Coordinates of N, CA and C and ligand atoms in Angstrom, one line a residue:
X648 N 91.9 97.6 -35.4 CA 91.5 96.6 -34.4 C 90.3 95.8 -34.8
X649 N 90.4 94.5 -35.0 CA 89.3 93.7 -35.3 C 88.7 93.1 -34.1
X650 N 87.4 93.4 -33.8 CA 86.8 92.9 -32.5 C 85.6 92.0 -32.9
X651 N 85.6 90.9 -32.3 CA 84.4 89.9 -32.5 C 83.6 89.7 -31.2
X652 N 82.4 89.4 -31.4 CA 81.5 89.2 -30.3 C 81.0 87.7 -30.4
X653 N 81.1 87.0 -29.3 CA 80.6 85.6 -29.3 C 79.5 85.6 -28.3
X654 N 78.2 85.6 -28.8 CA 77.1 85.6 -27.9 C 76.5 84.2 -27.6
X655 N 75.8 84.2 -26.5 CA 75.1 83.0 -26.1 C 74.5 83.1 -24.7
X656 N 73.7 82.1 -24.3 CA 73.1 82.2 -23.0 C 74.1 81.6 -22.0
X657 N 74.9 80.7 -22.4 CA 75.9 80.1 -21.5 C 75.3 79.6 -20.2
X658 N 74.4 78.7 -20.3 CA 73.6 78.2 -19.1 C 73.9 76.7 -18.9
X659 N 75.1 76.3 -18.6 CA 76.3 77.1 -18.3 C 77.2 77.0 -19.6
X660 N 78.4 77.7 -19.5 CA 79.4 77.6 -20.5 C 79.9 76.1 -20.5
X661 N 80.2 75.6 -21.7 CA 80.7 74.2 -21.8 C 82.1 74.3 -22.5
X662 N 82.7 73.1 -22.6 CA 84.0 73.0 -23.2 C 83.8 73.3 -24.7
X663 N 82.7 73.1 -25.3 CA 82.4 73.4 -26.7 C 82.4 74.9 -26.9
X664 N 81.7 75.6 -26.0 CA 81.8 77.1 -26.1 C 83.2 77.6 -26.0
X665 N 83.9 77.1 -25.0 CA 85.3 77.5 -24.8 C 86.2 77.3 -26.0
X666 N 85.9 76.2 -26.7 CA 86.7 75.9 -27.9 C 86.4 77.0 -29.0
X667 N 85.2 77.4 -29.2 CA 84.8 78.4 -30.1 C 85.5 79.8 -29.7
X668 N 85.3 80.1 -28.4 CA 85.9 81.4 -28.0 C 87.4 81.4 -28.2
X669 N 88.1 80.3 -27.8 CA 89.5 80.3 -27.9 C 90.0 80.4 -29.4
X670 N 89.2 79.8 -30.3 CA 89.6 79.9 -31.7 C 89.3 81.3 -32.2
X671 N 88.2 81.9 -31.8 CA 87.9 83.3 -32.2 C 89.0 84.2 -31.7
X672 N 89.5 83.9 -30.5 CA 90.6 84.8 -29.9 C 91.9 84.7 -30.6
X673 N 92.1 83.6 -31.4 CA 93.3 83.5 -32.2 C 93.1 84.2 -33.5
X674 N 91.9 84.4 -33.9 CA 91.6 85.1 -35.2 C 91.4 86.6 -35.2
X675 N 91.0 87.1 -34.0 CA 90.6 88.5 -33.8 C 91.5 89.1 -32.8
X676 N 91.7 90.5 -32.9 CA 92.5 91.2 -31.9 C 91.8 91.1 -30.5
X677 N 90.5 91.2 -30.5 CA 89.8 91.2 -29.2 C 88.4 90.5 -29.4
X678 N 88.1 89.8 -28.4 CA 86.8 89.0 -28.4 C 86.0 89.4 -27.2
X679 N 84.7 89.8 -27.4 CA 83.8 90.1 -26.3 C 82.8 88.9 -26.2
X680 N 82.8 88.2 -25.1 CA 81.8 87.2 -24.9 C 80.6 87.9 -24.3
X681 N 79.5 87.8 -25.1 CA 78.3 88.5 -24.7 C 77.3 87.5 -24.1
X682 N 77.1 87.6 -22.8 CA 76.2 86.7 -22.1 C 74.8 87.3 -22.1
X683 N 73.9 86.6 -22.8 CA 72.5 87.1 -23.0 C 71.7 86.8 -21.7
X684 N 70.8 87.7 -21.4 CA 69.9 87.5 -20.3 C 69.0 86.3 -20.6
X685 N 68.5 86.2 -21.8 CA 67.6 85.1 -22.3 C 66.6 84.7 -21.3
X686 N 65.8 85.7 -20.8 CA 64.8 85.4 -19.8 C 63.8 84.4 -20.2
X687 N 63.5 84.4 -21.5 CA 62.5 83.5 -22.1 C 62.9 82.0 -22.0
X688 N 64.2 81.8 -21.8 CA 64.7 80.4 -21.7 C 64.7 79.9 -20.2
X689 N 64.3 80.8 -19.3 CA 64.3 80.5 -17.9 C 65.6 79.8 -17.4
X690 N 66.7 80.5 -17.5 CA 68.0 79.8 -17.3 C 68.1 79.2 -15.8
X691 N 68.9 78.2 -15.7 CA 69.1 77.6 -14.4 C 70.0 78.5 -13.6
X692 N 71.0 79.1 -14.2 CA 71.9 80.0 -13.5 C 71.5 81.5 -13.8
X693 N 71.6 82.3 -12.8 CA 71.3 83.7 -13.0 C 72.3 84.4 -14.0
X694 N 71.9 85.5 -14.5 CA 72.8 86.2 -15.4 C 74.2 86.5 -14.8
X695 N 74.1 86.9 -13.5 CA 75.4 87.2 -12.8 C 76.2 85.9 -12.6
X696 N 75.5 84.8 -12.3 CA 76.3 83.5 -12.1 C 76.9 83.1 -13.5
X697 N 76.1 83.2 -14.5 CA 76.6 82.7 -15.8 C 77.8 83.6 -16.3
X698 N 77.7 84.9 -16.0 CA 78.8 85.8 -16.4 C 80.0 85.5 -15.6
X699 N 79.9 85.3 -14.3 CA 81.0 85.0 -13.4 C 81.7 83.7 -13.9
X700 N 80.9 82.7 -14.2 CA 81.5 81.4 -14.7 C 82.3 81.6 -16.0
X701 N 81.7 82.4 -16.9 CA 82.4 82.6 -18.2 C 83.7 83.4 -17.9
X702 N 83.6 84.4 -17.0 CA 84.8 85.1 -16.7 C 85.9 84.2 -16.2
X703 N 85.6 83.3 -15.3 CA 86.6 82.4 -14.7 C 87.2 81.5 -15.8
X704 N 86.3 81.0 -16.6 CA 86.8 80.1 -17.7 C 87.7 80.7 -18.7
X705 N 87.4 82.0 -19.1 CA 88.2 82.6 -20.1 C 89.3 83.5 -19.6
X706 N 89.5 83.5 -18.2 CA 90.6 84.3 -17.6 C 91.9 84.1 -18.2
X707 N 92.3 82.9 -18.6 CA 93.7 82.7 -19.3 C 93.8 83.4 -20.6
X708 N 92.7 83.8 -21.3 CA 92.8 84.3 -22.6 C 92.8 85.9 -22.5
X709 N 94.0 86.4 -22.8 CA 94.3 87.8 -22.4 C 93.5 88.8 -23.3
X710 N 93.0 88.4 -24.5 CA 92.3 89.3 -25.4 C 90.8 89.1 -25.4
X711 N 90.3 88.4 -24.3 CA 88.9 88.1 -24.2 C 88.3 88.8 -23.0
X712 N 87.2 89.5 -23.2 CA 86.5 90.0 -22.0 C 85.0 89.6 -22.1
X713 N 84.3 89.7 -20.9 CA 83.0 89.2 -20.8 C 82.0 90.3 -20.4
X714 N 80.9 90.3 -21.1 CA 79.9 91.3 -20.7 C 78.5 90.7 -20.8
X715 N 77.6 91.0 -19.8 CA 76.2 90.6 -19.9 C 75.5 91.6 -20.7
X716 N 74.4 91.1 -21.4 CA 73.5 92.1 -22.1 C 72.1 91.6 -22.0
X717 N 71.2 92.6 -22.2 CA 69.8 92.3 -22.1 C 68.9 92.6 -23.3
X718 N 69.4 93.5 -24.2 CA 68.6 93.9 -25.3 C 68.9 93.1 -26.6
X719 N 68.9 93.8 -27.7 CA 69.1 93.2 -29.0 C 70.6 92.9 -29.2
X720 N 70.9 91.8 -29.8 CA 72.3 91.5 -30.1 C 72.9 92.5 -31.0
X721 N 72.2 92.9 -32.1 CA 72.8 93.9 -33.0 C 73.2 95.2 -32.3
X722 N 72.3 95.6 -31.4 CA 72.6 96.9 -30.7 C 73.8 96.7 -29.8
X723 N 73.9 95.6 -29.1 CA 75.0 95.3 -28.2 C 76.3 95.3 -29.0
X724 N 76.3 94.6 -30.2 CA 77.5 94.5 -31.0 C 78.0 95.9 -31.4
X725 N 77.0 96.7 -31.8 CA 77.4 98.1 -32.2 C 78.0 98.9 -31.1
X726 N 77.3 98.7 -29.9 CA 77.7 99.4 -28.7 C 79.2 99.0 -28.3
X727 N 79.5 97.8 -28.5 CA 80.8 97.2 -28.2 C 81.9 97.5 -29.3
X728 N 81.4 98.0 -30.4 CA 82.4 98.2 -31.5 C 82.8 96.9 -32.2
X729 N 82.0 95.9 -32.1 CA 82.4 94.6 -32.7 C 81.9 94.6 -34.2
X730 N 82.8 94.2 -35.1 CA 82.5 94.2 -36.5 C 81.8 92.8 -36.9
X731 N 82.1 91.8 -36.1 CA 81.6 90.5 -36.5 C 81.0 89.8 -35.3
X732 N 79.9 89.0 -35.5 CA 79.4 88.1 -34.5 C 79.8 86.7 -34.9
X733 N 80.4 86.0 -33.9 CA 80.9 84.6 -34.2 C 79.9 83.6 -33.6
X734 N 79.5 82.6 -34.3 CA 78.7 81.5 -33.8 C 79.3 80.2 -34.1
X735 N 79.1 79.2 -33.2 CA 79.6 77.9 -33.5 C 78.6 77.1 -34.2
X736 N 79.0 76.3 -35.1 CA 78.1 75.3 -35.8 C 78.5 73.9 -35.5
X737 N 77.6 73.2 -34.8 CA 78.0 71.9 -34.4 C 77.5 70.8 -35.4
X738 N 76.3 70.9 -35.8 CA 75.8 69.9 -36.8 C 75.0 70.6 -37.8
X739 N 74.6 69.9 -38.8 CA 73.8 70.5 -39.9 C 72.5 71.0 -39.4
X740 N 72.0 70.4 -38.3 CA 70.7 70.8 -37.6 C 70.9 72.3 -37.1
X741 N 72.1 72.7 -36.7 CA 72.2 74.1 -36.3 C 72.0 75.1 -37.4
X742 N 72.3 74.6 -38.6 CA 72.4 75.6 -39.7 C 71.1 76.4 -40.0
X743 N 70.0 75.7 -40.0 CA 68.7 76.5 -40.3 C 68.5 77.6 -39.3
X744 N 68.6 77.2 -38.0 CA 68.4 78.2 -36.9 C 69.4 79.3 -37.0
X745 N 70.7 79.0 -37.2 CA 71.7 80.0 -37.3 C 71.6 80.9 -38.5
X746 N 71.1 80.2 -39.6 CA 70.9 81.0 -40.9 C 69.8 82.0 -40.7
X747 N 68.7 81.6 -40.0 CA 67.6 82.5 -39.7 C 68.1 83.7 -38.8
X748 N 68.8 83.4 -37.7 CA 69.3 84.4 -36.8 C 70.2 85.4 -37.6
X749 N 71.1 84.9 -38.4 CA 72.1 85.8 -39.1 C 71.3 86.6 -40.1
X750 N 70.3 86.0 -40.8 CA 69.5 86.8 -41.7 C 68.7 87.9 -41.1
X751 N 68.1 87.6 -39.9 CA 67.4 88.6 -39.2 C 68.3 89.7 -38.7
X752 N 69.4 89.3 -38.2 CA 70.3 90.3 -37.6 C 70.8 91.3 -38.7
X753 N 71.0 90.8 -39.9 CA 71.5 91.7 -41.0 C 70.3 92.6 -41.5
X754 N 69.1 92.1 -41.3 CA 67.9 92.9 -41.7 C 67.8 94.0 -40.6
X755 N 68.1 93.7 -39.4 CA 68.0 94.7 -38.3 C 69.1 95.7 -38.4
X756 N 70.2 95.3 -38.8 CA 71.4 96.2 -38.9 C 72.3 95.7 -40.1
X757 N 72.3 96.5 -41.1 CA 73.0 96.0 -42.4 C 74.4 95.8 -42.2
X758 N 75.0 96.3 -41.1 CA 76.5 96.1 -40.9 C 76.7 94.9 -40.0
X759 N 75.7 94.1 -39.6 CA 75.8 93.0 -38.6 C 76.3 91.8 -39.3
X760 N 77.6 91.6 -39.4 CA 78.2 90.5 -40.1 C 78.3 89.3 -39.1
X761 N 77.9 88.1 -39.6 CA 78.0 86.9 -38.8 C 79.0 85.9 -39.5
X762 N 79.9 85.3 -38.7 CA 80.8 84.3 -39.2 C 80.6 83.0 -38.3
X763 N 80.8 81.9 -38.9 CA 80.6 80.6 -38.2 C 82.0 79.9 -38.1
X764 N 82.1 79.3 -37.0 CA 83.3 78.4 -36.7 C 82.7 77.0 -36.5
X765 N 83.3 76.0 -37.2 CA 82.8 74.6 -37.0 C 83.3 74.1 -35.7
X766 N 82.4 73.4 -35.0 CA 82.8 72.7 -33.8 C 83.6 71.5 -34.1
X767 N 84.6 71.1 -33.4 CA 85.3 69.8 -33.7 C 84.4 68.6 -33.3
X768 N 84.7 67.4 -33.9 CA 83.8 66.3 -33.7 C 83.5 66.0 -32.2
X769 N 84.5 66.2 -31.3 CA 84.2 65.8 -29.9 C 83.2 66.7 -29.2
X770 N 82.9 67.9 -29.8 CA 81.9 68.8 -29.2 C 80.6 68.9 -30.0
X771 N 80.5 68.1 -31.0 CA 79.3 68.3 -31.9 C 78.0 67.9 -31.3
X772 N 78.1 67.0 -30.3 CA 76.9 66.5 -29.6 C 76.5 67.4 -28.4
X773 N 77.4 68.3 -28.0 CA 77.3 68.9 -26.7 C 76.4 70.1 -26.7
X774 N 75.6 70.3 -25.7 CA 74.8 71.5 -25.5 C 74.6 71.7 -24.0
X775 N 74.3 72.9 -23.6 CA 74.1 73.3 -22.2 C 73.0 72.5 -21.6
X776 N 71.9 72.3 -22.3 CA 70.8 71.5 -21.7 C 71.1 70.1 -21.4
X777 N 71.9 69.5 -22.3 CA 72.4 68.1 -22.1 C 73.2 68.0 -20.8
X778 N 74.1 69.0 -20.7 CA 75.0 69.0 -19.5 C 74.1 69.2 -18.2
X779 N 73.1 70.1 -18.3 CA 72.2 70.4 -17.1 C 71.5 69.1 -16.8
X780 N 71.0 68.4 -17.8 CA 70.3 67.2 -17.5 C 71.1 66.1 -16.8
X781 N 72.3 65.9 -17.4 CA 73.2 64.9 -16.8 C 73.5 65.3 -15.3
X782 N 73.8 66.6 -15.1 CA 74.2 67.0 -13.7 C 73.0 66.9 -12.8
X783 N 71.8 67.2 -13.3 CA 70.6 67.1 -12.5 C 70.3 65.7 -12.0
X784 N 70.8 64.7 -12.8 CA 70.6 63.3 -12.5 C 71.8 62.7 -11.7
X785 N 72.7 63.6 -11.4 CA 73.9 63.1 -10.6 C 75.0 62.5 -11.4
X786 N 74.9 62.6 -12.7 CA 75.9 62.0 -13.6 C 77.1 62.9 -13.7
X787 N 78.2 62.3 -14.3 CA 79.5 63.0 -14.4 C 79.5 64.0 -15.6
X788 N 79.9 65.2 -15.4 CA 79.9 66.2 -16.5 C 81.4 66.7 -16.7
X789 N 82.3 66.2 -16.0 CA 83.7 66.7 -16.0 C 84.3 66.6 -17.4
X790 N 83.8 65.8 -18.3 CA 84.4 65.7 -19.7 C 83.8 66.8 -20.5
X791 N 82.7 67.4 -20.1 CA 82.0 68.4 -21.0 C 82.1 69.8 -20.6
X792 N 82.5 70.1 -19.3 CA 82.6 71.5 -18.8 C 83.9 71.7 -18.0
X793 N 84.4 72.9 -17.9 CA 85.6 73.2 -17.1 C 85.3 72.9 -15.6
X794 N 86.3 72.7 -14.8 CA 86.1 72.3 -13.4 C 85.2 73.2 -12.6
X795 N 85.4 74.6 -12.8 CA 84.6 75.5 -12.0 C 83.1 75.4 -12.3
X796 N 82.8 75.0 -13.6 CA 81.4 74.8 -14.0 C 80.8 73.5 -13.4
X797 N 81.7 72.5 -13.4 CA 81.3 71.2 -12.8 C 80.9 71.5 -11.3
X798 N 81.8 72.2 -10.6 CA 81.5 72.5 -9.2 C 80.2 73.3 -9.0
X799 N 80.0 74.3 -9.9 CA 78.8 75.1 -9.8 C 77.5 74.3 -10.0
X800 N 77.6 73.3 -11.0 CA 76.5 72.4 -11.2 C 76.2 71.5 -10.0
X801 N 77.3 71.0 -9.5 CA 77.1 70.1 -8.3 C 76.4 70.9 -7.2
X802 N 76.9 72.2 -7.0 CA 76.3 73.0 -5.9 C 74.8 73.3 -6.2
X803 N 74.5 73.5 -7.4 CA 73.1 73.9 -7.8 C 72.2 72.7 -7.5
X804 N 72.7 71.5 -7.8 CA 71.8 70.3 -7.7 C 71.9 69.6 -6.4
X805 N 72.7 70.1 -5.5 CA 73.0 69.4 -4.2 C 71.7 69.4 -3.4
Ligands
LIG1664 N1 79.3 74.2 -27.8 C1 78.4 73.7 -27.0 N2 77.1 74.1 -27.0 C2 76.8 75.0 -28.0 C3 77.7 75.5 -28.9 C4 79.0 75.1 -28.8 N3 80.0 75.5 -29.6 N4 77.1 76.4 -29.7 C5 75.8 76.4 -29.2 N5 75.6 75.6 -28.2 C6 74.4 75.3 -27.5 C7 74.1 76.2 -26.4 O1 74.6 75.8 -25.2 C8 72.6 76.1 -26.4 O2 72.2 74.9 -25.7 P1 70.8 74.7 -25.0 O3 69.8 75.3 -25.9 O4 70.8 73.3 -24.8 O5 70.9 75.5 -23.7 C9 72.2 75.9 -27.8 O6 73.3 75.4 -28.4 C10 71.8 77.2 -28.5 O7 72.9 78.0 -28.5 P2 72.8 79.5 -29.2 O8 72.4 79.4 -30.6 O9 74.1 80.2 -28.9 O10 71.6 80.1 -28.4 P3 71.6 80.8 -27.1 O11 70.3 80.7 -26.6 O12 72.7 80.3 -26.2 O13 72.0 82.3 -27.5 C11 71.5 84.4 -28.6 C12 71.3 82.9 -28.6 C13 71.8 85.0 -27.2 C14 72.7 84.7 -29.5 C15 70.2 85.0 -29.2 O14 69.1 84.5 -28.5 C16 70.2 86.5 -29.2 O15 70.8 87.1 -30.1 N6 69.6 87.1 -28.2 C17 69.5 88.6 -28.0 C18 68.1 89.1 -28.5 C19 68.1 89.3 -30.0 O16 68.8 90.1 -30.5 N7 67.1 88.6 -30.6 C20 67.0 88.7 -32.0 C21 67.9 87.7 -32.7 S1 67.5 87.5 -34.4

């Protein structure tokens, strides 16, 4: 059984995240979406809200489950029995940050393998903070996030 972990803050989950999770679910027997507390980022949505939104969005994917976590990523991956951490790469600017994270994780746990999936061109510009900013200004975000996330953003900024 090959199990992959797709971690992130998901504040909130976007169509770009869903694309990566869906493609990971086609490559691995099981995918665990790990929703990080990321308290340092002072997220707009609580950990419970972010986890619930991810659960709703990935519900059609039968081999995907969602779990919140608060500690180190490598510890959580080991605890979940995941052999691989999957990250999405949007643009070359992501590479340096992701390279550092992957290198640190393998220093922390020699078995912590990281694999990257390229984002398709339509999602290369997308990030949660851009979506939050558009929503906070009353702009349309329906092209960038699933409908339940659009509704949650609208409620948050109402
Ligand atoms: N589509 C759309 N947006 C994407 C994306 C994709 N495919 N991939 C990344 N992003 C966006 C995210 O929405 C986020 O946007 P924002 O900064 O505007 O909110 C940004 O790119 C960064 O994403 P990511 O690299 O996944 O960072 P993150 O903060 O969401 O999650 C963790 C990073 C949780 C994996 C990392 O902080 C972690 O491992 N935390 C646990 C603690 C730990 O182990 N620390 C040591 C690590 S070396």
